[in-house]
Amino acid sequence: MEDVSVIVSTTTLSLWENKVPEVVFTEMRKHFQNVNSKQRHLIDTYVSRDDPRLVSCFQLFYGKSLENCQYATIRSFHSRYVNHYKILQQPCYLSCVYPEEVYLDKKAWIKSQENEEFSQKLVENDEVF
């Protein structure tokens, strides 16, 4: 299994609230037909932050680890958590927030593994009546 990479904002704005250049949106439209820079607030609903096409689009303009990007970076984690992560922006003080961070819900992952093991045992111990 390999790592999953996600794009997160390093500012107090969510990723799409930052001043993402139009050329990035133009490149994204090659892969995602619904991308519209005028409706940035909707992008997260149809483009997953871990989508390799999104990650490679940002890398094309900002470098492999987004070293040339002033508003975003890449965070990586083990692929086993791909269905159990969230991008959160914690409140700091009143209307201020911290930059985005990746939250891995390991308890949910463990529970899913237990359910999978339980399901496997049911199949293994299946009886015919």
XYZ file of C-alpha atoms in Angstrom:
129
model
C 0.000 0.000 0.000
C 1.164 3.486 -0.699
C 0.612 6.911 0.786
C -2.252 9.203 -0.154
C -1.499 12.875 -0.758
C -3.983 15.661 -0.078
C -3.846 19.393 -0.735
C -4.453 21.611 2.313
C -4.418 25.348 2.823
C -1.577 26.843 4.865
C -3.448 30.098 5.433
C -6.416 30.974 7.606
C -8.616 30.594 4.514
C -9.933 27.297 3.201
C -8.121 26.106 0.074
C -10.573 27.478 -2.482
C -10.977 30.814 -0.683
C -7.314 31.558 -1.399
C -6.306 33.428 -4.539
C -5.874 30.369 -6.729
C -4.719 31.620 -10.159
C -7.044 31.145 -13.115
C -4.391 29.008 -14.900
C -4.776 26.400 -12.154
C -8.533 26.302 -12.747
C -7.948 26.058 -16.500
C -5.726 23.014 -15.948
C -8.245 21.502 -13.522
C -11.025 21.814 -16.109
C -9.100 19.361 -18.309
C -9.780 16.712 -15.652
C -12.928 17.931 -13.900
C -15.692 19.326 -16.093
C -17.592 20.962 -13.200
C -14.723 23.182 -12.023
C -15.726 26.816 -12.099
C -13.555 29.492 -10.507
C -16.660 31.620 -9.985
C -18.167 28.930 -7.716
C -15.107 28.055 -5.629
C -17.199 27.205 -2.577
C -18.659 24.210 -4.464
C -15.405 22.650 -5.665
C -14.955 20.445 -2.581
C -18.332 18.838 -3.310
C -17.135 17.248 -6.563
C -13.323 17.263 -6.388
C -11.793 15.203 -3.610
C -8.649 16.686 -2.094
C -6.929 13.299 -2.422
C -7.709 12.938 -6.137
C -4.345 12.307 -7.867
C -5.437 14.531 -10.771
C -5.912 17.478 -8.411
C -2.594 16.836 -6.674
C -0.713 16.583 -9.988
C -2.392 19.768 -11.235
C -1.075 21.706 -8.239
C 2.340 20.046 -8.593
C 2.502 21.149 -12.220
C 2.381 24.799 -11.166
C 4.015 24.740 -7.730
C 6.532 21.871 -7.649
C 6.423 18.304 -6.346
C 5.871 19.266 -2.691
C 4.219 22.613 -3.560
C 7.368 24.382 -2.371
C 6.536 27.382 -4.594
C 2.960 27.736 -3.334
C 2.240 30.477 -0.814
C -1.184 29.193 0.215
C -1.137 25.376 0.131
C 0.944 22.305 0.811
C 0.692 18.527 0.489
C 0.060 16.261 3.455
C 0.471 12.507 3.069
C -0.806 9.574 5.072
C -1.123 5.824 4.684
C -3.726 4.790 2.125
C -5.534 2.575 4.645
C -7.072 5.771 6.075
C -8.352 7.120 2.755
C -11.991 6.552 3.736
C -11.467 7.831 7.261
C -9.982 11.304 7.003
C -11.331 14.829 7.101
C -9.825 18.192 6.351
C -10.560 20.432 9.296
C -9.966 24.066 10.054
C -10.050 24.498 13.814
C -11.247 27.776 15.333
C -8.513 29.787 16.981
C -10.189 32.831 18.475
C -13.625 34.262 17.719
C -13.716 34.533 13.926
C -10.101 33.410 13.354
C -9.200 29.877 12.340
C -6.006 27.870 12.093
C -4.763 26.623 8.706
C -6.335 23.408 7.418
C -5.120 20.120 8.794
C -5.773 16.470 8.050
C -7.629 14.572 10.757
C -7.352 10.779 10.603
C -10.263 9.084 12.332
C -8.347 6.021 13.479
C -11.184 4.843 15.720
C -13.502 4.660 12.705
C -10.805 2.811 10.770
C -10.356 0.279 13.601
C -14.114 -0.205 13.783
C -14.286 -0.784 10.012
C -11.512 -3.365 10.321
C -13.332 -5.123 13.136
C -16.518 -5.189 11.049
C -14.574 -6.557 8.094
C -12.982 -9.277 10.245
C -16.373 -10.133 11.736
C -17.878 -10.355 8.237
C -15.001 -12.601 7.150
C -15.607 -14.904 10.119
C -19.299 -15.105 9.257
C -18.447 -16.113 5.706
C -15.838 -18.636 6.880
C -18.250 -20.186 9.381
C -21.203 -20.131 7.036
C -23.564 -23.020 7.487
C -26.139 -24.408 5.127
C -29.546 -25.192 6.640
